[in-house]
Coordinates of N, CA and C in Angstrom, one line a residue:
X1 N -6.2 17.7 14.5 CA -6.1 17.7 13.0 C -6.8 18.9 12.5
X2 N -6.2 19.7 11.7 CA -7.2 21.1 11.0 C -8.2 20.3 10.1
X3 N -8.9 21.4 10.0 CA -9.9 21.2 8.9 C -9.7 21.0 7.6
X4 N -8.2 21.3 7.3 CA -8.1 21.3 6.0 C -7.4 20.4 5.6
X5 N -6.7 19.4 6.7 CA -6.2 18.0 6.7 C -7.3 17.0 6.8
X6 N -8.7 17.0 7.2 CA -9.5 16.7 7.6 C -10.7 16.2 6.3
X7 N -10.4 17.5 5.6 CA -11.0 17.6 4.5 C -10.1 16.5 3.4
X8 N -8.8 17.2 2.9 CA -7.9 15.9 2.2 C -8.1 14.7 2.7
X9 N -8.4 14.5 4.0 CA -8.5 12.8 4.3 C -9.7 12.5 4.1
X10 N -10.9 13.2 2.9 CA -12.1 12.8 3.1 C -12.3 11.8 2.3
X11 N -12.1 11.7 1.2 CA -12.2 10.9 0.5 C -11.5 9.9 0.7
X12 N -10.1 9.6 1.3 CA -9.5 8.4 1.8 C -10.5 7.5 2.6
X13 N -11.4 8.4 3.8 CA -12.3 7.8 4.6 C -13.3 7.4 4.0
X14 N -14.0 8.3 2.9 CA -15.1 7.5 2.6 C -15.0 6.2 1.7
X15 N -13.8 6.2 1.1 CA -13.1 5.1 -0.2 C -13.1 3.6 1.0
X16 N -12.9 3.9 2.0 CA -12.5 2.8 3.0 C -14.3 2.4 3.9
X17 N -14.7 3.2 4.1 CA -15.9 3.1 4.8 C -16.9 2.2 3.3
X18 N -17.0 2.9 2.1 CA -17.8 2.2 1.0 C -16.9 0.9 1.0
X19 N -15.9 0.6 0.9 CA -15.4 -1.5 0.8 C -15.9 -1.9 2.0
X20 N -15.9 -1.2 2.8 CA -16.2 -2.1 4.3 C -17.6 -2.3 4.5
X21 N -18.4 -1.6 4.1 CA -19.9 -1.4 3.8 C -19.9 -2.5 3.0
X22 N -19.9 -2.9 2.1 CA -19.9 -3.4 0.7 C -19.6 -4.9 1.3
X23 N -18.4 -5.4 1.9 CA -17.9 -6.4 2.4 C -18.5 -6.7 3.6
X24 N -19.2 -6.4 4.8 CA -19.9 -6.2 5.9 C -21.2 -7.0 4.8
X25 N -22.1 -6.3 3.8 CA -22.8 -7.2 3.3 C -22.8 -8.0 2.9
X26 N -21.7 -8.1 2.0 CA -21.6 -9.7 1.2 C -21.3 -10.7 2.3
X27 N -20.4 -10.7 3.4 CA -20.4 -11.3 3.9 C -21.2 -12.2 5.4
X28 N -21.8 -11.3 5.0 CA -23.6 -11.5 5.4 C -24.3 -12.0 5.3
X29 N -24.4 -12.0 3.6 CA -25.4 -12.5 2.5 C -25.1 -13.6 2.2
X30 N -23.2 -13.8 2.3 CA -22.9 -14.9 2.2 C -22.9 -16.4 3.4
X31 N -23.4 -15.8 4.0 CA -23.2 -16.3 5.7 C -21.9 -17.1 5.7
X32 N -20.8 -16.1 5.6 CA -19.3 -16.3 5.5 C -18.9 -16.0 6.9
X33 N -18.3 -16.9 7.4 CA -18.1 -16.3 9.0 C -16.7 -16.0 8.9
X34 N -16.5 -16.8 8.1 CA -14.6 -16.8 7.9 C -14.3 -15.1 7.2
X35 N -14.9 -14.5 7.0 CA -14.9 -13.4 6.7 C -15.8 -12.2 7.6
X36 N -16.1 -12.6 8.1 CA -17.4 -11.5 9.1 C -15.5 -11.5 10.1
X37 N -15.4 -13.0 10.4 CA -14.1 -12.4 11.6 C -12.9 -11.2 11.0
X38 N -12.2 -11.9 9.6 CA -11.8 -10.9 8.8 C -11.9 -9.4 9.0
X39 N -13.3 -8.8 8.8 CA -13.4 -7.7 9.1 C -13.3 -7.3 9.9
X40 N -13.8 -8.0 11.4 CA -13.1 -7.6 12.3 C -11.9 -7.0 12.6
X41 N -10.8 -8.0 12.4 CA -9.5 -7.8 12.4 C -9.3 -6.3 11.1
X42 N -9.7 -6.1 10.3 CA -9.5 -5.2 9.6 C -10.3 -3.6 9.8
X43 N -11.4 -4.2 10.8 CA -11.7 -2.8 11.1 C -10.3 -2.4 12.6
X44 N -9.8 -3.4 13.1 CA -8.7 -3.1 14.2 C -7.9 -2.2 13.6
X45 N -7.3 -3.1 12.3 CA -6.1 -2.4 11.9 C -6.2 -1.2 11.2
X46 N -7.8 -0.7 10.8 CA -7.8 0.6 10.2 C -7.8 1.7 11.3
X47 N -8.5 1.7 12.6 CA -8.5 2.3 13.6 C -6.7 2.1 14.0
X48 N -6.0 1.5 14.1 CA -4.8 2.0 14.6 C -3.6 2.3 13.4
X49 N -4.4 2.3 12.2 CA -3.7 3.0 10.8 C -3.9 4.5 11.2
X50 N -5.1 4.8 11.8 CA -5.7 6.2 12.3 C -5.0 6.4 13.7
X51 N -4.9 5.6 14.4 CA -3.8 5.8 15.6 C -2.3 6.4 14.8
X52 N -1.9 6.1 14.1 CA -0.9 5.9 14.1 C -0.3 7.4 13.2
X53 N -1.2 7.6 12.2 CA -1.5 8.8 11.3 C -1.5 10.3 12.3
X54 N -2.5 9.9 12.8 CA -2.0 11.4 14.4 C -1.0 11.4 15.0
X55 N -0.2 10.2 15.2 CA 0.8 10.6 15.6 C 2.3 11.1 15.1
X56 N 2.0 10.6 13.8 CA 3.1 10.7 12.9 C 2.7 11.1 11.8
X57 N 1.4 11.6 10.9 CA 1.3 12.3 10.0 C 1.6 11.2 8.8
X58 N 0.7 10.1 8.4 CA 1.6 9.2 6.9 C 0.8 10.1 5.8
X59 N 1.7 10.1 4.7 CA 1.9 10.6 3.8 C 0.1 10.2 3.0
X60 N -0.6 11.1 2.3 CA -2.0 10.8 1.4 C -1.4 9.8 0.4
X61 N -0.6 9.5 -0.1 CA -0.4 8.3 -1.3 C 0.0 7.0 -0.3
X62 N 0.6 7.3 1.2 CA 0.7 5.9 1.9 C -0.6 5.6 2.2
X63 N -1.6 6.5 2.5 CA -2.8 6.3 3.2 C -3.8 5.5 2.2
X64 N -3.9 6.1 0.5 CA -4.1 5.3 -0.3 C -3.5 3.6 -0.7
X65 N -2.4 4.3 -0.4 CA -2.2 2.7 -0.6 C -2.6 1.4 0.6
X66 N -2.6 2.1 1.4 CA -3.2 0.8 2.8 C -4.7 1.0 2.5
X67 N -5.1 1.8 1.8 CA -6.5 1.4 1.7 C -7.1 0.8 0.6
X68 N -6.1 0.6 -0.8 CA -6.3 -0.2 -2.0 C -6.0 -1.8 -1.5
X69 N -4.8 -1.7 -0.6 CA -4.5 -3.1 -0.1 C -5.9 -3.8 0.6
X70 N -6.5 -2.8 1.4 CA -7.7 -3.4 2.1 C -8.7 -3.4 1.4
X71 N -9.0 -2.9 0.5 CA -10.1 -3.6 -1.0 C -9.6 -4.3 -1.5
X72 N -8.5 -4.7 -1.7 CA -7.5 -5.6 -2.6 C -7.7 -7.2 -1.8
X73 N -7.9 -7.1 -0.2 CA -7.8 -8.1 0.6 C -9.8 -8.1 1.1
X74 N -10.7 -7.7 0.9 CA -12.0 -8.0 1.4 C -12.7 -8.6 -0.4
X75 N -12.1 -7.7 -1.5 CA -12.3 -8.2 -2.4 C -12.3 -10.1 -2.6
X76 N -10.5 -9.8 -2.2 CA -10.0 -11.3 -2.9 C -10.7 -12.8 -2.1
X77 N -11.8 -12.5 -0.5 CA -12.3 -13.3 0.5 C -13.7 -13.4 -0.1
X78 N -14.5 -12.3 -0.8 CA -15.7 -12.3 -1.2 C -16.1 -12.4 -2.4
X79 N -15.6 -11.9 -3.4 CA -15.5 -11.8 -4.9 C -15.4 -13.3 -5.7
X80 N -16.6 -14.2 -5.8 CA -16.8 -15.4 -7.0 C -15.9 -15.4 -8.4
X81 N -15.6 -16.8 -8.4 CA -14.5 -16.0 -9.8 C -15.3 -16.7 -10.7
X82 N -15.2 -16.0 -12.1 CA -16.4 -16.6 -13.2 C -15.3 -18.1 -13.3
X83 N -16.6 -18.7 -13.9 CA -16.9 -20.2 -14.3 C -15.6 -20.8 -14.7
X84 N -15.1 -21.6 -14.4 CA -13.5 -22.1 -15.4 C -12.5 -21.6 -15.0
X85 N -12.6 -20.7 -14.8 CA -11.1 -19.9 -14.1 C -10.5 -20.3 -13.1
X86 N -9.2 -20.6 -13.3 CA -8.2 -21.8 -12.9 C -8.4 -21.3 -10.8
X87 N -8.2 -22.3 -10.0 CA -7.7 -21.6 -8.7 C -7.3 -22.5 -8.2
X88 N -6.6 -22.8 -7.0 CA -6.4 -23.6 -5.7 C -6.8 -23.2 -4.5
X89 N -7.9 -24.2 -4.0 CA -8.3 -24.1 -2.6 C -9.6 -24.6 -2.7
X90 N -10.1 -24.4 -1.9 CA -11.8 -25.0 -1.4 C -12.4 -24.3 -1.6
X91 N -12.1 -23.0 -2.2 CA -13.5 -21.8 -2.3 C -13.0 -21.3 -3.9
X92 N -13.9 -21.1 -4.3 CA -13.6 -20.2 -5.6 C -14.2 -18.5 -5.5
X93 N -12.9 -18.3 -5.3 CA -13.0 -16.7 -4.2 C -11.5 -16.2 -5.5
X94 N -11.9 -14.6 -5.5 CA -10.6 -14.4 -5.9 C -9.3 -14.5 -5.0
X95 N -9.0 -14.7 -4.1 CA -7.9 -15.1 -3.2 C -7.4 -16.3 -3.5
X96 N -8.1 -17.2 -4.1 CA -7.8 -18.6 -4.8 C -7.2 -18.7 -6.3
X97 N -7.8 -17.6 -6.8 CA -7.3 -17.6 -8.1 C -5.5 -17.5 -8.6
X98 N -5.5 -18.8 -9.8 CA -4.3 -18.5 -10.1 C -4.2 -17.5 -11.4
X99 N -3.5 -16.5 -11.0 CA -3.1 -15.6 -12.0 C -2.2 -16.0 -13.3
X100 N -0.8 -17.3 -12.8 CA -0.3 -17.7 -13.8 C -0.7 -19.0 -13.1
X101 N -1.5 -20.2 -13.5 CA -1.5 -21.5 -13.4 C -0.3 -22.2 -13.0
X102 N -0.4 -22.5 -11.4 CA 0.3 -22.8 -10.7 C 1.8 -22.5 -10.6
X103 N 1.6 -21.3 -10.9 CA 3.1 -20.3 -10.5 C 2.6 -19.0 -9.6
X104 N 1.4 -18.4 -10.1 CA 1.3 -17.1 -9.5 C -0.3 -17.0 -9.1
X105 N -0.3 -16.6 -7.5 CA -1.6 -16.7 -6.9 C -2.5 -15.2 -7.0
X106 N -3.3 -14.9 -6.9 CA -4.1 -13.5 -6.5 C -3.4 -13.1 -5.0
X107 N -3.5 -14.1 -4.0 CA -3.3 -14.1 -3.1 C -1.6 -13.8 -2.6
X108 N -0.8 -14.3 -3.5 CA 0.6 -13.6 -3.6 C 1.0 -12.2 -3.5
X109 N 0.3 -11.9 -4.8 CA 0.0 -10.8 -5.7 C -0.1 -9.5 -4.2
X110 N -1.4 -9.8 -3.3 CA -2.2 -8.8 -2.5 C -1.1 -8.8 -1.2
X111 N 0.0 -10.1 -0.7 CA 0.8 -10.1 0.4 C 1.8 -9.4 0.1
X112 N 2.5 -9.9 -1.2 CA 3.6 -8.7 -1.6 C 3.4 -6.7 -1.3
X113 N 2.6 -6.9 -2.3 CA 1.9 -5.7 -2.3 C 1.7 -5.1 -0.9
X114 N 0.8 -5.9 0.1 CA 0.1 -5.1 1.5 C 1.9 -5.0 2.3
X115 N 2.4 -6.3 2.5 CA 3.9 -5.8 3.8 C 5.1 -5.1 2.3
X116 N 4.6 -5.1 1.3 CA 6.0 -3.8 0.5 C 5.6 -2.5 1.1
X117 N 4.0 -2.1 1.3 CA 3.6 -1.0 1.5 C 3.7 -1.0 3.5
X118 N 3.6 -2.0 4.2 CA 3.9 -1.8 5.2 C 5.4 -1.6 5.9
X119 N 6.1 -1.9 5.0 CA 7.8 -1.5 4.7 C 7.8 -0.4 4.6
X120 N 7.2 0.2 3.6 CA 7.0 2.1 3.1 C 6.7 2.6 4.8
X121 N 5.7 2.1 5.0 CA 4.9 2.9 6.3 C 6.3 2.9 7.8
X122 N 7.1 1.8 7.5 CA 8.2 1.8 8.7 C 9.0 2.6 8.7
X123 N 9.8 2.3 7.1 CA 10.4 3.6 6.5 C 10.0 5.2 7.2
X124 N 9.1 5.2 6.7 CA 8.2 7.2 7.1 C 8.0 7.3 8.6
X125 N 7.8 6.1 9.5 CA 7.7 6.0 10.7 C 9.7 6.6 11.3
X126 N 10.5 5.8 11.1 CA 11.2 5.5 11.2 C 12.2 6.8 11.1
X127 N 12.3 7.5 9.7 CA 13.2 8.7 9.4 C 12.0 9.7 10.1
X128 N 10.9 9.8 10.5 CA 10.5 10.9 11.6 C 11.1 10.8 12.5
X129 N 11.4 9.6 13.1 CA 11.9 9.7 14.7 C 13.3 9.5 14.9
X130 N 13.7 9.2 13.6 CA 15.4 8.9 13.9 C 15.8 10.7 13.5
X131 N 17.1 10.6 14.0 CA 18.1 12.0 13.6 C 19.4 11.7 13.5
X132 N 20.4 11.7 12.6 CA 21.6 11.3 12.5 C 22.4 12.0 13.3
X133 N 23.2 11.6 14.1 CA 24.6 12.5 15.2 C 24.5 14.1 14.7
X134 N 24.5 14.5 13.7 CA 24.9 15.7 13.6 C 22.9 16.6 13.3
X135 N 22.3 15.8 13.5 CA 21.2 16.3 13.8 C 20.2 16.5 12.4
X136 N 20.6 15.9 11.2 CA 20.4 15.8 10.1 C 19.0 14.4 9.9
X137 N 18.5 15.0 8.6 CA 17.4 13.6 8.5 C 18.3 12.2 8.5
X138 N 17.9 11.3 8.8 CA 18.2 10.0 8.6 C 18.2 9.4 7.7
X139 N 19.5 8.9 7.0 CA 19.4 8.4 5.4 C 18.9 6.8 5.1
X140 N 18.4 6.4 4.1 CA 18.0 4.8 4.0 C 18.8 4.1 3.5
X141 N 19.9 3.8 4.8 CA 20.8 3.3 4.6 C 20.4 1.7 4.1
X142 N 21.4 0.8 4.1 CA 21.3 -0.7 3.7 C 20.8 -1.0 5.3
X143 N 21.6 -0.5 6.2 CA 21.0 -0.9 7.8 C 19.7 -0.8 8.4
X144 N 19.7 0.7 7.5 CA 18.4 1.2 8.2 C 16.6 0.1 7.4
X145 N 17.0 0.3 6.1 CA 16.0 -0.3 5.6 C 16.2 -1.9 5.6
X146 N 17.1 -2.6 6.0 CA 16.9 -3.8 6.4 C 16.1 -4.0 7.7
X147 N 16.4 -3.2 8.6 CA 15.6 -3.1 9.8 C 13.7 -3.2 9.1
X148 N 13.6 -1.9 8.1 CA 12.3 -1.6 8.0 C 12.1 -3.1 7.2
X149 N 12.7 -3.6 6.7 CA 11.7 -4.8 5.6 C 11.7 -5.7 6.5
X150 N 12.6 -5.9 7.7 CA 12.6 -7.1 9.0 C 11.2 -6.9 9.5
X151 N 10.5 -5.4 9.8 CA 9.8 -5.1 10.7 C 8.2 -5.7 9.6
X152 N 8.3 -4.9 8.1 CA 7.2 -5.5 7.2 C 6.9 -7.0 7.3
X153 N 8.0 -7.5 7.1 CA 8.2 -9.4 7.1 C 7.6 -9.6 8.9
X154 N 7.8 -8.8 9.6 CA 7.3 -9.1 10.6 C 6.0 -8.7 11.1
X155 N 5.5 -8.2 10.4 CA 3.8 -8.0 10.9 C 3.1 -9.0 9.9
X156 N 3.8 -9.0 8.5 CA 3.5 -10.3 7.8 C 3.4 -11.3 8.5
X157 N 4.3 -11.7 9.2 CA 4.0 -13.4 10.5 C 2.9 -13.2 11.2
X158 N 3.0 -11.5 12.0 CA 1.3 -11.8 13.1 C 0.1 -11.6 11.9
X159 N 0.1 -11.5 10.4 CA -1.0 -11.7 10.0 C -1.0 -13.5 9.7
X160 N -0.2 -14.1 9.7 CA -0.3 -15.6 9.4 C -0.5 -16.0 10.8
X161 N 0.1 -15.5 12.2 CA -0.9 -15.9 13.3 C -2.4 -15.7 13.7
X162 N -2.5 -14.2 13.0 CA -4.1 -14.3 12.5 C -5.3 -15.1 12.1
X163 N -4.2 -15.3 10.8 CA -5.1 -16.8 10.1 C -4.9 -18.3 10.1
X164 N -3.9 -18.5 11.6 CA -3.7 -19.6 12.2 C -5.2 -19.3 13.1
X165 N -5.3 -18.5 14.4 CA -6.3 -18.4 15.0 C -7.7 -18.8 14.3
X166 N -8.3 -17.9 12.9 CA -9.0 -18.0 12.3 C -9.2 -19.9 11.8
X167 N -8.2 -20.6 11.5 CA -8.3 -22.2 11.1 C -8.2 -23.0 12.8
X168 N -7.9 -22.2 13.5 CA -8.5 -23.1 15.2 C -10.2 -22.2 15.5
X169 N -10.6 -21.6 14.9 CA -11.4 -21.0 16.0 C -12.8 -21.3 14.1
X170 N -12.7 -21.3 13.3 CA -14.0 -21.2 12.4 C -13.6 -22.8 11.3
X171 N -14.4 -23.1 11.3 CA -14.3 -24.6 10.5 C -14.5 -23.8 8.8
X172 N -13.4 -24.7 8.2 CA -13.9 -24.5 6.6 C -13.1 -23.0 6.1
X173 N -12.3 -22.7 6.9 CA -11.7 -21.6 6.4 C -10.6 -21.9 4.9
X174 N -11.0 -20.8 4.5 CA -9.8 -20.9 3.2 C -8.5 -20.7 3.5
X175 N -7.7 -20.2 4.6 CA -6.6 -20.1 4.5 C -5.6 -21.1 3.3
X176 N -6.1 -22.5 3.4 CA -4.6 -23.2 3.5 C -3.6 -24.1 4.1
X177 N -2.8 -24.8 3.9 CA -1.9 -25.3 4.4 C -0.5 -25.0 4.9
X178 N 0.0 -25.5 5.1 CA 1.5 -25.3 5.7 C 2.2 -24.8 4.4
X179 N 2.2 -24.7 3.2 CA 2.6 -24.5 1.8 C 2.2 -23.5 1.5
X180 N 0.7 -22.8 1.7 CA 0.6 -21.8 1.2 C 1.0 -21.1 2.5
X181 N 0.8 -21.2 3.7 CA 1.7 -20.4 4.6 C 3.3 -19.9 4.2
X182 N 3.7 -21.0 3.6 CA 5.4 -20.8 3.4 C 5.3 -19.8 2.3
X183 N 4.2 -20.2 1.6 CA 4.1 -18.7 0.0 C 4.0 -17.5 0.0
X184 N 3.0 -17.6 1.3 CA 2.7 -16.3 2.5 C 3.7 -15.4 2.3
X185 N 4.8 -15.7 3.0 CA 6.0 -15.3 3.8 C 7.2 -15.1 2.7
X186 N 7.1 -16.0 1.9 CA 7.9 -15.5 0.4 C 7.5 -14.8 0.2
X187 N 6.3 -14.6 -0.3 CA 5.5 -12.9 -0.5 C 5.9 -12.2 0.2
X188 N 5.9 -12.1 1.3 CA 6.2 -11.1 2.3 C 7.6 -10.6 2.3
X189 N 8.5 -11.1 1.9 CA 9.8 -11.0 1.8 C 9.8 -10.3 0.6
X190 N 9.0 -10.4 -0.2 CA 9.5 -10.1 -1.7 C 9.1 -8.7 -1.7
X191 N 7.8 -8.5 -1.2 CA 7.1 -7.4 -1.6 C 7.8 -6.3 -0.5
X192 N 8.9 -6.7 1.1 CA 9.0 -5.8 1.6 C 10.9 -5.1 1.0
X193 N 11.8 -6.6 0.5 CA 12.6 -6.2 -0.8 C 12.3 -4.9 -1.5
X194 N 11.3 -5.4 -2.4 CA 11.1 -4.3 -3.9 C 11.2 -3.1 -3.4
X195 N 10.1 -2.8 -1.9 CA 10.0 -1.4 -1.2 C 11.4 -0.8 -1.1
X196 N 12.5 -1.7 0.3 CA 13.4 -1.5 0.4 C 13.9 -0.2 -0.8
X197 N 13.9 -1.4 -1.9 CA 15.0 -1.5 -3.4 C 14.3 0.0 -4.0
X198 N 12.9 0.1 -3.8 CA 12.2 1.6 -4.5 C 12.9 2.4 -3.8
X199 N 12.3 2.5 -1.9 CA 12.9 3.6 -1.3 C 14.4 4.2 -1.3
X200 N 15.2 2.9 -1.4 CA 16.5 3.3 -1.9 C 16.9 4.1 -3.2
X201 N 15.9 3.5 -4.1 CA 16.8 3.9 -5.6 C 16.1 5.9 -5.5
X202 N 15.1 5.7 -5.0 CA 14.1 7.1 -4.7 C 15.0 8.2 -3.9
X203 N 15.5 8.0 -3.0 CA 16.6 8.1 -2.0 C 17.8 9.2 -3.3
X204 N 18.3 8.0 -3.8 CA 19.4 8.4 -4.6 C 19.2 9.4 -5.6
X205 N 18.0 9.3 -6.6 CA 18.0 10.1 -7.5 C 17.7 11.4 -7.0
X206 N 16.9 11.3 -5.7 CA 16.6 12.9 -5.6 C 17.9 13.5 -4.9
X207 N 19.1 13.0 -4.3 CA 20.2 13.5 -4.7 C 20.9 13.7 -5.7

């Protein structure tokens, strides 16, 4: 990587290194174990977001956005929600909070959002390495980006096997039940949809 790609990715790194700092404490202070593992898994997946960046180059606005997602998600596990404020679950964490009283979770909100943006990332993955017959970029077709929101919806499941392991292996975890698992995965679908429906309409106008 040059120095001058090196440099633009500075501030991506440091934006990600300060939440994880920040979250590594609270969850310390909290003697939150259900979150100490969390970070684990989240320092994995930022080291192979960096795997993955060398090999293929993702875009500085994709890079921000997997890293708002990942404040978006250490926040919603650590972050106390003031006094009264409606939620569902065993913890009053913003991940519990309901945004619309029993229609719309925090925790919705952050699944959509993280697999729509991991849909984007398959997408950019995807037209790098594909080339159409006549040797042309690869367009986002209805085929092609069904493939990519299959693929989002699908790392969406190994994070719900995630937090299946997490409810066999740490007592008292917030995950949830079989219902909010199913919410999970509606999320997941929805938020890798909208991507789809952006990247397409984005597709179009700039022809």
């Amino acid at each position: 990587m040059s120095s001058a790609a090196q440099v633009k990715l500075l501030p991506v790194i440091l934006f990600n290194a300060a939440y994880m700092l920040a979250a590594v404490v609270g969850a310390v202070v909290q003697g939150n174990r259900e979150f100490i593992f969390y970070i684990v898994v989240m320092l994995v997946l930022i080291s192979v977001i960096g795997a993955v960046h060398r090999s293929v180059r993702l875009t500085t606005p994709l890079l921000w956005a997997f890293s708002l997602w990942g404040l978006a998600h250490m926040a919603g596990g650590l972050c106390p929600l003031p006094s009264g404020w409606p939620y569902n679950g065993d913890n009053e964490v913003l991940y519990s909070a309901w945004l619309i009283p029993n229609l719309l979770k925090y925790d919705q909100i952050v699944h959509a959002y993280g697999f729509g943006i991991t849909t984007w990332a398959c997408w950019h993955i995807l037209s790098h390495a594909l080339r159409q017959p006549d040797g042309g970029a690869v367009r986002p077709t209805f085929g092609i980006l069904t493939l990519c929101a299959a693929a989002g919806m699908g790392f969406g499941a190994l994070n719900e096997v995630i937090e299946f392991i997490a409810v066999l292996t740490i007592p008292n975890t917030n995950v949830g039940g079989y219902e909010n698992t199913g919410w999970d995965l509606v999320s997941n679908l929805v938020g890798a949809t909208i991507a789809a429906v952006i990247i397409r309409c984005r597709y179009r106008i700039s022809r």
